[in-house]
Amino acid sequence: MNPMETAAGPALKLGLATREAFGQALVELGRQNPNIVVGDADLSKSTYTSSFAKEFPERFFECGIAEANLIGIGAGLASSGKIPFVSSFSAFILNKGFEQLRVTAAFPNVNLKVVGTHSGISIGEDGPSQMSVEDISLACSLAGFTVICPADEHATRALVRAAAAHTGPVFLRMGRAKAPIIYSPETAFEIGKAIELVPGRDITLIATGLLVAEAWKASILLEKEGISARVLDMHTIKPLDRESIARAARETGAIVVGEEHLVDSGLGVRVAQAVAETYPCVMEFVGIQDTYAESGTPDGLLDKYGLLARDLIAACHRALKRKR
Amino acid sequence: MFRPSLSQTELEAKALRIRRKIVEMIAAAKSGHPGGSLSAVEILVTLFYGVLRHDPSKPKWEDRDRFILSKGHAAPVLYSVLADCGYCDWNSLDTLRRLGSVYQGHPDVRFLPALEASTGSLGQGLSLAIGMALAARLDGRPSRAYVVLGDGEIQEGQIWEAAMFAGARGIDNLVAVVDYNRIQLDGFVADILDVEPLAEKWRAFNWHVLEVDGHSIPALQNAFAEAEATRGKPTVLVAHTVKGKGVSFMENNPKFHGTAPTLDEMQRALAELV
């Protein structure tokens, strides 16, 4: 599909929130594999693990508001051959459970799947205590973890299946807001392999999660200015697709990274490391600056904190100016 | 299955052998935690010789009981018991804490697959044991999960998250043992952060609580049998122990929580452990 043209620019049809697609994918997995078990910390109606709980009550473990114990129980289940998905808001499961993730999941490399929903600032009105803007950084710092951030419902379903099939600890980052539809149910996803959404020669936009749709819109608007912008969906943040990044650096000579995360410690710095080690080129970074956001509508927040196509385009202009 | 019925004399001889090895291996390493290893000797000997369903020739046997040493700094007692059972090499126990040794400073499954969990960061073993007990229940396996906790360790909040969960869900294939030796790194538990009233705390979390002399093998055997017969509740043994048990100058001495004996101290200790 292609973005529709509107007076305000290109627009994509809204699909499900990635958290909702995650809940659906879990139920499908549960039907196929009796070893899939799920745990939550009193947020199952928000993380959508409630659908799994309803269909498979004996395989669902409601742990109450106790994230550390949730992760420990998940690691114990994984050590006994189960494939546990443990879920809560990203801000809670990673921040409150970080030590447990380190010692009982990462270090012994157990087959635990950790799903953080309500990531980024697009959760809106609940405000910064519930917003997770450092989860990519934390999850990537756990040795041996795979870190995945899908952009839409189709990507989510495919990547949740891929995470279940992958042996080893995985963190999946889900959003609260409805996500624009980018892919089709047939799109193939492979962990660690970026998707080239739009080909381009002059510059590359690398984005993850909700920013992928913004990057796509930006590329359409840039095209009108005569700028050919490649768009890469970096749905797997770790391990990073260094090959696609190196090719983008070599072939387009400029890269802009966009993410709904603290700009100092997320996807951007990881891409920059790969670029520095392969084909150094001009780079710009779009993300949340060194601050915590506030209550507001999701759209209002993305606008105020500079995470829209407009902001990616401005970064492209800065990068191209430096490239010349 | 490996469930030997050893006489009390034979079990006490095992305990003595384990105690001597703990002192030797920590002295050889020149660092480690003798006090909390020595206090847990009878608990582990009782478990591994007659209580746990396990098989050293098949370490990954699905129906085995799971044992987790949540107070991971007592690794020497676990390593020497595992080696005595035949899971790993007795003669290389003195490589404890050396580069490349399977006997890492704290239990590490990457190096010693016979272990059920990597521990050392306190407070986490009870949650792991719950997960293992739940998996056994789901699969209809007879496995039970046993976890040894330190008395200082239970100051960690996660222990009480886990205790609340296990009590509320009535997980009766789960047994926790608190090695109540009354000393932690900085001093006496009662001075650092008192955990009393301890039995009442667990009772309030809906656990079946047994207070037991943690150095009496028959008392421990009876308590584990009662735990196995208890339905609808997890069981905790509050095991009253002596830190550094068996070595006069280590007993009740906070210094030997985390200080290795010198070679001279090792010789004096071995002279007592006969």
Coordinates of C-alpha atoms in Angstrom, one line a residue:
Chain A
M1 CA 0.0 0.0 0.0
N2 CA 1.0 3.6 -0.4
P3 CA 0.2 6.6 1.8
M4 CA -2.8 8.6 0.8
E5 CA -2.4 12.2 -0.2
T6 CA -4.2 14.6 2.0
A7 CA -4.2 18.4 2.3
A8 CA -1.8 18.0 5.2
G9 CA 0.5 15.6 3.3
P10 CA 0.7 11.9 3.0
A11 CA -1.3 9.8 5.5
L12 CA -1.5 6.1 6.3
K13 CA -4.5 4.1 7.3
L14 CA -4.5 3.5 11.1
G15 CA -4.3 -0.2 12.2
L16 CA -4.3 -1.8 15.5
A17 CA -1.9 -0.7 18.2
T18 CA 1.1 -3.0 18.3
R19 CA 0.2 -4.1 21.8
E20 CA -3.2 -5.3 20.6
A21 CA -1.6 -7.3 17.7
F22 CA 0.8 -8.8 20.2
G23 CA -2.2 -10.0 22.3
Q24 CA -3.7 -11.6 19.2
A25 CA -0.4 -13.2 18.1
L26 CA 0.0 -14.7 21.6
V27 CA -3.4 -16.5 21.4
E28 CA -2.5 -17.9 18.0
L29 CA 0.9 -19.1 19.3
G30 CA -0.9 -20.6 22.4
R31 CA -3.1 -22.6 20.1
Q32 CA -0.1 -24.0 18.2
N33 CA 2.3 -24.6 21.0
P34 CA 1.3 -25.9 24.5
N35 CA 4.7 -24.7 25.8
I36 CA 3.8 -21.1 25.4
V37 CA 3.0 -19.6 28.8
V38 CA 2.3 -16.0 29.8
G39 CA 2.7 -13.9 32.9
D40 CA 1.6 -10.4 33.6
A41 CA 1.7 -7.9 36.5
D42 CA -1.8 -6.6 36.8
L43 CA -1.9 -4.9 33.5
S44 CA -3.2 -7.7 31.3
K45 CA -6.1 -5.6 30.0
S46 CA -3.7 -3.0 28.9
T47 CA -1.0 -5.3 27.5
Y48 CA -3.7 -7.5 25.9
T49 CA -2.3 -10.7 27.5
S50 CA -5.9 -10.9 28.8
S51 CA -6.9 -12.6 25.6
F52 CA -4.4 -15.4 26.2
A53 CA -5.5 -15.6 29.9
K54 CA -9.1 -16.1 28.8
E55 CA -8.4 -18.9 26.4
F56 CA -5.6 -20.6 28.3
P57 CA -6.2 -19.8 32.0
E58 CA -4.0 -22.7 33.2
R59 CA -1.1 -21.3 31.2
F60 CA -1.5 -17.7 32.4
F61 CA 0.2 -16.5 35.6
E62 CA -1.1 -13.3 37.1
C63 CA 1.7 -12.2 39.4
G64 CA 0.1 -9.0 40.7
I65 CA 2.0 -5.8 40.9
A66 CA 5.4 -7.4 41.4
E67 CA 7.5 -7.2 38.3
A68 CA 10.7 -8.7 39.8
N69 CA 8.9 -11.8 40.8
L70 CA 7.2 -12.0 37.5
I71 CA 10.6 -12.1 35.7
G72 CA 12.0 -14.7 38.1
I73 CA 9.0 -16.9 37.7
G74 CA 9.3 -16.5 33.9
A75 CA 13.0 -17.5 34.1
G76 CA 12.1 -20.5 36.2
L77 CA 9.5 -21.6 33.7
A78 CA 11.9 -21.1 30.8
S79 CA 14.5 -23.2 32.7
S80 CA 12.0 -26.0 32.7
G81 CA 11.3 -26.0 29.0
K82 CA 8.5 -23.5 28.7
I83 CA 8.4 -20.5 26.4
P84 CA 7.3 -17.8 28.7
F85 CA 6.1 -14.3 27.5
V86 CA 6.1 -11.9 30.5
S87 CA 4.5 -8.6 30.0
S88 CA 3.9 -5.3 31.6
F89 CA 4.3 -1.6 30.7
S90 CA 7.8 -1.2 29.3
A91 CA 8.7 1.4 31.9
F92 CA 7.9 -1.0 34.7
I93 CA 9.1 -4.4 33.5
L94 CA 12.5 -3.1 32.4
N95 CA 13.2 -0.5 35.1
K96 CA 11.8 -2.5 38.0
G97 CA 12.9 -5.8 36.7
F98 CA 16.3 -4.9 35.3
E99 CA 18.4 -6.7 37.8
Q100 CA 16.2 -9.8 37.5
L101 CA 16.5 -9.6 33.7
R102 CA 20.3 -9.3 34.0
V103 CA 20.9 -12.2 36.5
T104 CA 18.1 -14.7 35.8
A105 CA 17.5 -14.1 32.1
A106 CA 20.5 -12.6 30.3
F107 CA 23.4 -14.1 32.2
P108 CA 22.2 -17.8 32.1
N109 CA 20.7 -17.0 28.6
V110 CA 17.3 -18.5 29.3
N111 CA 14.5 -18.6 26.7
L112 CA 12.4 -15.8 28.2
K113 CA 10.4 -13.4 26.1
V114 CA 9.9 -10.0 27.7
V115 CA 7.3 -7.7 26.3
G116 CA 7.1 -4.0 27.2
T117 CA 4.0 -2.2 26.1
H118 CA 3.2 1.5 26.3
S119 CA 6.7 2.4 25.1
G120 CA 7.7 5.9 24.1
I121 CA 5.8 9.1 24.8
S122 CA 2.8 8.3 22.5
I123 CA 1.0 6.7 25.5
G124 CA -0.3 10.3 26.0
E125 CA -2.3 11.5 29.0
D126 CA -0.8 9.1 31.7
G127 CA 2.4 11.1 31.6
P128 CA 6.1 10.5 32.1
S129 CA 6.0 8.0 35.0
Q130 CA 4.4 5.5 32.6
M131 CA 6.4 6.5 29.5
S132 CA 9.3 4.3 28.6
V133 CA 12.0 6.4 26.9
E134 CA 15.1 4.4 28.0
D135 CA 13.9 0.8 27.3
I136 CA 15.9 0.3 24.1
S137 CA 19.1 1.4 25.9
L138 CA 18.4 -0.9 28.9
A139 CA 17.4 -3.9 26.8
C140 CA 20.4 -3.6 24.5
S141 CA 22.7 -3.5 27.4
L142 CA 21.7 -7.0 28.5
A143 CA 24.3 -9.3 26.9
G144 CA 22.7 -11.9 24.6
F145 CA 19.3 -10.2 24.4
T146 CA 17.6 -9.8 21.1
V147 CA 15.7 -6.4 20.9
I148 CA 12.7 -5.9 18.6
C149 CA 10.5 -2.9 18.0
P150 CA 7.8 -3.5 15.4
A151 CA 6.2 -0.7 13.4
D152 CA 2.7 -2.0 12.8
E153 CA 0.3 -4.8 13.5
H154 CA 1.5 -7.1 10.7
A155 CA 5.2 -6.6 11.7
T156 CA 4.1 -7.3 15.3
R157 CA 2.4 -10.6 14.5
A158 CA 5.3 -11.8 12.4
L159 CA 8.0 -10.7 14.9
V160 CA 6.2 -12.2 17.9
R161 CA 6.1 -15.5 16.0
A162 CA 9.8 -15.1 15.2
A163 CA 10.6 -14.3 18.8
A164 CA 8.8 -17.5 20.0
A165 CA 10.8 -19.5 17.4
H166 CA 14.1 -17.9 18.4
T167 CA 16.0 -19.6 21.3
G168 CA 17.2 -17.1 23.8
P169 CA 16.1 -14.0 25.6
V170 CA 14.1 -11.4 23.6
F171 CA 12.7 -8.0 24.5
L172 CA 9.8 -6.8 22.3
R173 CA 8.8 -3.1 22.5
M174 CA 5.1 -2.4 21.9
G175 CA 3.2 0.9 21.7
R176 CA -0.1 2.0 23.1
A177 CA -1.4 4.2 20.2
K178 CA -2.9 2.8 17.0
A179 CA -0.2 2.4 14.5
P180 CA -0.4 3.2 10.8
I181 CA -0.5 0.2 8.6
I182 CA 2.7 -0.2 6.6
Y183 CA 2.9 -3.9 5.8
S184 CA 0.6 -6.7 4.7
P185 CA 0.0 -10.1 6.4
E186 CA 2.2 -11.6 3.8
T187 CA 5.3 -9.4 4.4
A188 CA 8.2 -11.6 5.5
F189 CA 10.2 -10.5 8.6
E190 CA 13.5 -11.9 9.7
I191 CA 15.1 -11.1 13.1
G192 CA 18.2 -9.0 12.5
K193 CA 17.3 -8.1 8.9
A194 CA 16.1 -4.5 8.2
I195 CA 13.4 -3.9 5.7
E196 CA 14.0 -1.4 2.9
L197 CA 10.6 0.3 2.7
V198 CA 11.6 2.9 0.1
P199 CA 14.7 2.8 -2.2
G200 CA 16.7 6.0 -2.3
R201 CA 20.1 7.5 -3.4
D202 CA 20.7 10.8 -1.6
I203 CA 20.1 10.0 2.0
T204 CA 18.8 7.2 4.2
L205 CA 16.2 7.4 7.0
I206 CA 16.6 4.6 9.5
A207 CA 13.7 4.3 11.9
T208 CA 12.1 1.9 14.4
G209 CA 8.5 1.6 15.8
L210 CA 6.2 4.5 15.3
L211 CA 8.8 6.5 13.5
V212 CA 8.9 4.2 10.6
A213 CA 5.6 5.6 9.3
E214 CA 6.9 9.1 9.8
A215 CA 10.0 8.2 7.9
W216 CA 7.9 6.9 5.0
K217 CA 5.9 10.1 4.9
A218 CA 9.1 12.1 5.1
S219 CA 10.5 10.3 2.1
I220 CA 7.4 11.1 0.0
L221 CA 7.6 14.8 0.9
L222 CA 11.4 14.8 0.2
E223 CA 10.8 13.2 -3.2
K224 CA 8.8 16.3 -4.1
E225 CA 11.8 18.4 -3.4
G226 CA 13.9 16.2 -5.6
I227 CA 15.6 14.4 -2.8
S228 CA 15.7 10.6 -3.1
A229 CA 15.5 9.2 0.5
R230 CA 15.9 5.6 1.3
V231 CA 13.8 4.3 4.3
L232 CA 15.0 1.4 6.4
D233 CA 12.7 -0.2 9.1
M234 CA 15.2 -1.3 11.7
H235 CA 12.7 -3.5 13.6
T236 CA 15.5 -5.4 15.1
I237 CA 17.7 -3.1 17.2
K238 CA 19.9 -5.9 18.5
P239 CA 21.5 -7.7 16.7
L240 CA 21.7 -4.7 14.4
D241 CA 21.6 -5.2 10.6
R242 CA 25.1 -3.8 10.0
E243 CA 25.1 -4.9 6.4
S244 CA 22.1 -2.7 5.5
I245 CA 23.5 0.2 7.5
A246 CA 26.9 0.0 5.8
R247 CA 25.3 -0.2 2.4
A248 CA 23.2 2.8 3.2
A249 CA 26.2 4.8 4.4
R250 CA 28.2 3.8 1.3
E251 CA 25.5 4.3 -1.3
T252 CA 23.7 7.4 0.1
G253 CA 26.5 9.1 2.1
A254 CA 24.1 10.5 4.8
I255 CA 21.9 8.9 7.4
V256 CA 19.1 10.3 9.7
V257 CA 17.9 8.0 12.5
G258 CA 14.5 8.5 14.1
E259 CA 13.2 6.8 17.2
E260 CA 10.7 7.4 20.0
H261 CA 13.4 7.1 22.7
L262 CA 16.0 9.2 24.4
V263 CA 18.2 10.2 21.5
D264 CA 21.4 9.8 23.5
S265 CA 21.1 6.1 24.1
G266 CA 18.9 4.4 21.6
L267 CA 18.9 3.1 18.1
G268 CA 20.8 6.2 16.8
V269 CA 23.9 5.6 18.8
R270 CA 23.9 2.0 17.8
V271 CA 23.6 2.9 14.1
A272 CA 26.4 5.5 14.6
Q273 CA 28.7 2.8 16.0
A274 CA 28.1 0.6 13.0
V275 CA 28.6 3.5 10.6
A276 CA 31.8 4.6 12.3
E277 CA 33.1 1.0 12.0
T278 CA 32.2 0.6 8.3
Y279 CA 31.6 3.7 6.1
P280 CA 31.7 6.9 8.2
C281 CA 29.2 9.4 6.8
V282 CA 27.2 12.4 7.8
M283 CA 24.5 11.6 10.4
E284 CA 21.6 13.4 12.2
F285 CA 19.5 12.1 15.0
V286 CA 15.8 12.6 15.8
G287 CA 14.5 11.4 19.2
I288 CA 13.6 12.6 22.6
Q289 CA 16.2 15.1 24.0
D290 CA 17.6 14.7 27.5
T291 CA 14.3 15.2 29.2
Y292 CA 11.1 13.5 30.4
A293 CA 7.9 14.4 28.6
E294 CA 4.4 15.3 30.0
S295 CA 0.7 14.5 29.8
G296 CA -1.0 15.4 26.5
T297 CA -2.6 13.8 23.5
P298 CA -0.3 11.4 21.6
D299 CA -0.3 13.6 18.5
G300 CA 0.3 16.7 20.6
L301 CA 3.3 15.1 22.3
L302 CA 4.8 13.8 19.1
D303 CA 4.5 17.3 17.7
K304 CA 5.9 19.1 20.8
Y305 CA 8.8 16.7 21.3
G306 CA 9.7 16.7 17.6
L307 CA 9.0 13.2 16.4
L308 CA 7.1 13.8 13.2
A309 CA 7.9 13.6 9.5
R310 CA 8.5 17.3 9.6
D311 CA 11.3 16.8 12.1
L312 CA 12.9 14.0 10.1
I313 CA 12.8 16.2 7.0
A314 CA 14.5 19.1 8.8
A315 CA 17.2 16.6 10.0
C316 CA 17.6 15.5 6.4
H317 CA 18.1 19.1 5.2
R318 CA 20.8 19.6 7.9
A319 CA 22.5 16.4 6.9
L320 CA 22.5 17.1 3.2
K321 CA 23.9 20.6 3.8
R322 CA 26.8 19.0 5.7
K323 CA 27.2 16.3 3.1
R324 CA 27.9 18.8 0.3
Chain B
M1 CA 17.1 -42.4 40.7
F2 CA 19.6 -41.6 43.3
R3 CA 17.9 -41.7 46.7
P4 CA 20.3 -43.7 48.9
S5 CA 19.2 -44.6 52.4
L6 CA 22.3 -43.8 54.4
S7 CA 22.5 -44.4 58.1
Q8 CA 22.7 -41.4 60.4
T9 CA 26.4 -42.2 60.9
E10 CA 27.0 -42.3 57.2
L11 CA 25.2 -39.0 56.7
E12 CA 27.2 -37.4 59.5
A13 CA 30.4 -38.7 57.9
K14 CA 29.3 -37.0 54.7
A15 CA 28.7 -33.8 56.5
L16 CA 32.2 -33.9 58.0
R17 CA 33.8 -34.6 54.6
I18 CA 31.9 -31.7 53.1
R19 CA 32.9 -29.4 55.9
R20 CA 36.6 -30.3 55.5
K21 CA 36.4 -29.7 51.8
I22 CA 34.7 -26.3 52.2
V23 CA 37.5 -25.1 54.4
E24 CA 40.2 -26.5 52.1
M25 CA 38.8 -25.1 48.9
I26 CA 38.1 -21.6 50.3
A27 CA 41.6 -21.5 51.8
A28 CA 43.1 -22.6 48.4
A29 CA 41.1 -19.8 46.7
K30 CA 42.2 -17.3 49.3
S31 CA 38.8 -15.7 49.2
G32 CA 35.2 -16.8 49.6
H33 CA 32.4 -17.3 52.2
P34 CA 33.1 -20.1 54.7
G35 CA 30.6 -19.1 57.4
G36 CA 27.4 -19.5 55.3
S37 CA 28.7 -22.6 53.6
L38 CA 29.4 -24.3 56.9
S39 CA 26.0 -23.4 58.4
A40 CA 24.2 -25.1 55.5
V41 CA 26.1 -28.4 55.4
E42 CA 23.4 -30.6 57.1
I43 CA 20.6 -28.9 55.1
L44 CA 22.3 -29.9 51.8
V45 CA 23.5 -33.3 52.9
T46 CA 20.0 -34.2 54.1
L47 CA 18.5 -33.0 50.8
F48 CA 20.9 -34.6 48.4
Y49 CA 21.1 -37.9 50.2
G50 CA 17.5 -39.1 50.6
V51 CA 15.1 -36.2 50.0
L52 CA 15.7 -34.9 46.5
R53 CA 14.7 -37.1 43.6
H54 CA 17.7 -36.8 41.3
D55 CA 20.1 -38.9 39.3
P56 CA 23.8 -37.8 38.9
S57 CA 24.0 -40.1 35.8
K58 CA 21.2 -38.1 34.2
P59 CA 21.5 -34.5 35.4
K60 CA 18.8 -33.2 33.0
W61 CA 16.3 -36.0 33.9
E62 CA 12.9 -34.2 33.5
D63 CA 11.3 -35.6 36.6
R64 CA 14.1 -34.6 38.9
D65 CA 13.5 -32.3 41.8
R66 CA 15.0 -28.8 41.4
F67 CA 17.4 -27.4 43.9
I68 CA 18.4 -23.7 44.0
L69 CA 21.0 -22.2 46.2
S70 CA 19.6 -18.7 46.3
K71 CA 22.3 -17.6 48.8
G72 CA 24.8 -18.1 46.0
H73 CA 27.8 -17.1 48.1
A74 CA 27.6 -20.5 49.8
A75 CA 28.6 -22.0 46.5
P76 CA 31.4 -24.2 48.2
V77 CA 28.9 -26.3 50.1
L78 CA 26.8 -26.9 46.9
Y79 CA 29.9 -27.7 44.8
S80 CA 31.3 -30.2 47.3
V81 CA 27.9 -31.9 47.7
L82 CA 27.4 -32.1 43.9
A83 CA 30.9 -33.4 43.5
D84 CA 30.4 -36.0 46.3
C85 CA 27.2 -37.1 44.5
G86 CA 29.2 -37.5 41.3
Y87 CA 27.9 -34.6 39.3
C88 CA 31.3 -33.0 39.0
D89 CA 34.9 -33.6 39.9
W90 CA 35.8 -33.8 43.6
N91 CA 39.6 -33.5 43.0
S92 CA 39.4 -30.1 41.2
L93 CA 37.2 -28.5 43.9
D94 CA 40.4 -26.6 45.0
T95 CA 40.3 -24.7 41.7
L96 CA 37.4 -22.7 43.2
R97 CA 37.3 -19.1 41.9
R98 CA 40.2 -19.6 39.5
L99 CA 40.1 -18.4 35.9
G100 CA 38.3 -21.0 33.8
S101 CA 37.3 -23.2 36.7
V102 CA 33.8 -24.7 36.6
Y103 CA 33.7 -23.7 40.3
Q104 CA 33.0 -20.0 39.8
G105 CA 32.8 -17.7 42.8
H106 CA 29.0 -17.9 42.7
P107 CA 27.0 -20.6 41.0
D108 CA 27.1 -20.2 37.2
V109 CA 25.1 -22.6 35.0
R110 CA 27.3 -21.7 32.0
F111 CA 30.2 -23.4 33.7
L112 CA 28.4 -26.2 35.6
P113 CA 25.3 -27.4 33.8
A114 CA 24.3 -29.6 36.8
L115 CA 23.3 -26.4 38.5
E116 CA 19.6 -25.4 38.2
A117 CA 20.3 -21.6 38.3
S118 CA 22.9 -18.9 38.4
T119 CA 22.7 -17.1 41.7
G120 CA 24.7 -14.7 43.7
S121 CA 22.6 -11.5 43.4
L122 CA 20.4 -12.1 46.4
G123 CA 16.7 -12.4 46.5
Q124 CA 16.0 -14.1 43.2
G125 CA 16.0 -17.8 43.8
L126 CA 12.6 -18.2 45.3
S127 CA 10.9 -16.7 42.2
L128 CA 12.9 -19.1 40.0
A129 CA 11.9 -22.0 42.2
I130 CA 8.2 -21.0 41.8
G131 CA 8.6 -21.0 38.0
M132 CA 10.1 -24.5 38.1
A133 CA 7.4 -25.7 40.5
L134 CA 4.7 -24.3 38.2
A135 CA 6.2 -25.9 35.1
A136 CA 6.1 -29.3 36.8
R137 CA 2.5 -28.8 37.8
L138 CA 1.6 -27.8 34.2
D139 CA 3.3 -30.9 32.8
G140 CA 1.9 -33.2 35.5
R141 CA 5.4 -34.1 36.6
P142 CA 6.2 -35.1 40.2
S143 CA 9.1 -32.7 40.5
R144 CA 9.3 -30.5 43.5
A145 CA 11.4 -27.3 43.9
Y146 CA 13.7 -26.7 46.9
V147 CA 15.4 -23.4 47.5
V148 CA 17.8 -22.4 50.3
L149 CA 17.6 -18.7 51.3
G150 CA 20.0 -16.7 53.6
D151 CA 18.5 -15.0 56.6
G152 CA 20.1 -11.7 55.5
E153 CA 18.9 -12.4 51.9
I154 CA 15.3 -12.3 52.9
Q155 CA 15.7 -8.6 53.6
E156 CA 15.3 -8.3 49.8
G157 CA 11.8 -7.2 48.7
Q158 CA 11.6 -9.8 45.9
I159 CA 11.6 -12.6 48.4
W160 CA 8.3 -11.3 49.8
E161 CA 6.8 -10.7 46.3
A162 CA 7.6 -14.4 45.7
A163 CA 6.4 -15.5 49.2
M164 CA 3.1 -13.7 48.7
F165 CA 2.6 -15.3 45.3
A166 CA 3.5 -18.9 46.4
G167 CA 1.2 -18.6 49.4
A168 CA -1.7 -17.1 47.5
R169 CA -1.5 -19.8 44.8
G170 CA -0.9 -22.6 47.3
I171 CA 2.1 -24.0 45.5
D172 CA 2.7 -27.2 47.5
N173 CA 5.5 -28.7 45.5
L174 CA 7.7 -25.9 46.7
V175 CA 9.9 -25.9 49.8
A176 CA 12.1 -23.0 51.0
V177 CA 14.7 -23.3 53.7
V178 CA 15.9 -20.2 55.6
D179 CA 19.5 -20.8 56.8
Y180 CA 18.9 -18.8 59.9
N181 CA 22.6 -18.4 61.0
R182 CA 21.9 -14.9 62.4
I183 CA 24.9 -13.2 60.7
Q184 CA 25.3 -11.2 57.5
L185 CA 28.2 -9.4 56.0
D186 CA 28.0 -6.2 58.1
G187 CA 27.3 -8.0 61.4
F188 CA 24.4 -9.7 63.3
V189 CA 21.1 -9.8 61.4
A190 CA 19.3 -8.6 64.5
D191 CA 21.4 -5.4 64.4
I192 CA 21.6 -4.8 60.7
L193 CA 17.9 -5.3 59.9
D194 CA 16.0 -7.7 62.2
V195 CA 13.9 -10.3 60.3
E196 CA 11.9 -11.3 63.4
P197 CA 9.2 -12.4 63.9
L198 CA 10.3 -14.7 61.2
A199 CA 8.0 -17.7 61.4
E200 CA 5.0 -15.4 61.8
K201 CA 6.0 -13.5 58.7
W202 CA 5.9 -16.7 56.6
R203 CA 2.7 -17.8 58.3
A204 CA 1.1 -14.5 57.4
F205 CA 2.0 -15.1 53.8
N206 CA 0.1 -18.4 54.0
W207 CA 3.0 -20.8 54.2
H208 CA 3.3 -23.9 56.3
V209 CA 6.1 -23.1 58.7
L210 CA 8.4 -25.6 60.4
E211 CA 11.1 -24.5 62.9
V212 CA 13.9 -26.9 62.9
D213 CA 17.5 -27.4 64.2
G214 CA 19.4 -26.9 61.0
H215 CA 22.3 -29.1 62.1
S216 CA 20.1 -32.1 63.1
I217 CA 19.8 -34.4 60.1
P218 CA 16.9 -36.5 61.6
A219 CA 15.1 -33.2 62.4
L220 CA 15.6 -32.0 58.8
Q221 CA 14.5 -35.3 57.4
N222 CA 11.3 -35.2 59.4
A223 CA 10.6 -31.6 58.3
F224 CA 11.2 -32.4 54.6
A225 CA 8.9 -35.4 54.9
E226 CA 6.2 -33.2 56.5
A227 CA 6.7 -30.6 53.8
E228 CA 6.1 -33.3 51.1
A229 CA 2.9 -34.5 52.8
T230 CA 1.6 -30.9 53.1
R231 CA -1.1 -30.1 50.6
G232 CA -2.4 -26.7 49.5
K233 CA 0.5 -24.6 50.9
P234 CA 4.2 -24.2 50.3
T235 CA 6.4 -25.1 53.2
V236 CA 9.3 -23.1 54.7
L237 CA 11.8 -24.5 57.1
V238 CA 13.2 -21.9 59.4
A239 CA 16.5 -23.8 60.0
H240 CA 18.2 -22.5 63.2
T241 CA 21.9 -22.8 62.4
V242 CA 25.3 -21.6 63.6
K243 CA 27.4 -19.5 61.2
G244 CA 30.7 -21.2 60.7
K245 CA 29.4 -24.4 62.3
G246 CA 32.1 -27.0 63.2
V247 CA 35.1 -24.6 63.4
S248 CA 35.3 -23.1 66.8
F249 CA 37.0 -19.8 65.8
M250 CA 34.5 -19.3 62.9
E251 CA 31.4 -20.1 64.8
N252 CA 29.2 -17.0 65.3
N253 CA 32.0 -14.8 64.1
P254 CA 30.9 -12.2 61.5
K255 CA 34.5 -12.0 60.2
F256 CA 34.1 -15.4 58.6
H257 CA 31.1 -14.5 56.6
G258 CA 33.3 -13.5 53.7
T259 CA 37.0 -14.0 54.8
A260 CA 39.0 -17.0 53.7
P261 CA 41.0 -18.9 56.3
T262 CA 44.8 -18.6 56.1
L263 CA 46.7 -21.8 55.7
D264 CA 47.4 -21.8 59.4
E265 CA 43.7 -21.3 60.1
M266 CA 42.9 -24.1 57.7
Q267 CA 45.1 -26.5 59.5
R268 CA 43.6 -25.6 62.9
A269 CA 40.1 -26.0 61.3
L270 CA 40.9 -29.4 59.8
A271 CA 42.3 -30.5 63.2
E272 CA 38.9 -29.7 64.7
L273 CA 36.9 -31.4 61.9
V274 CA 37.6 -35.0 62.7

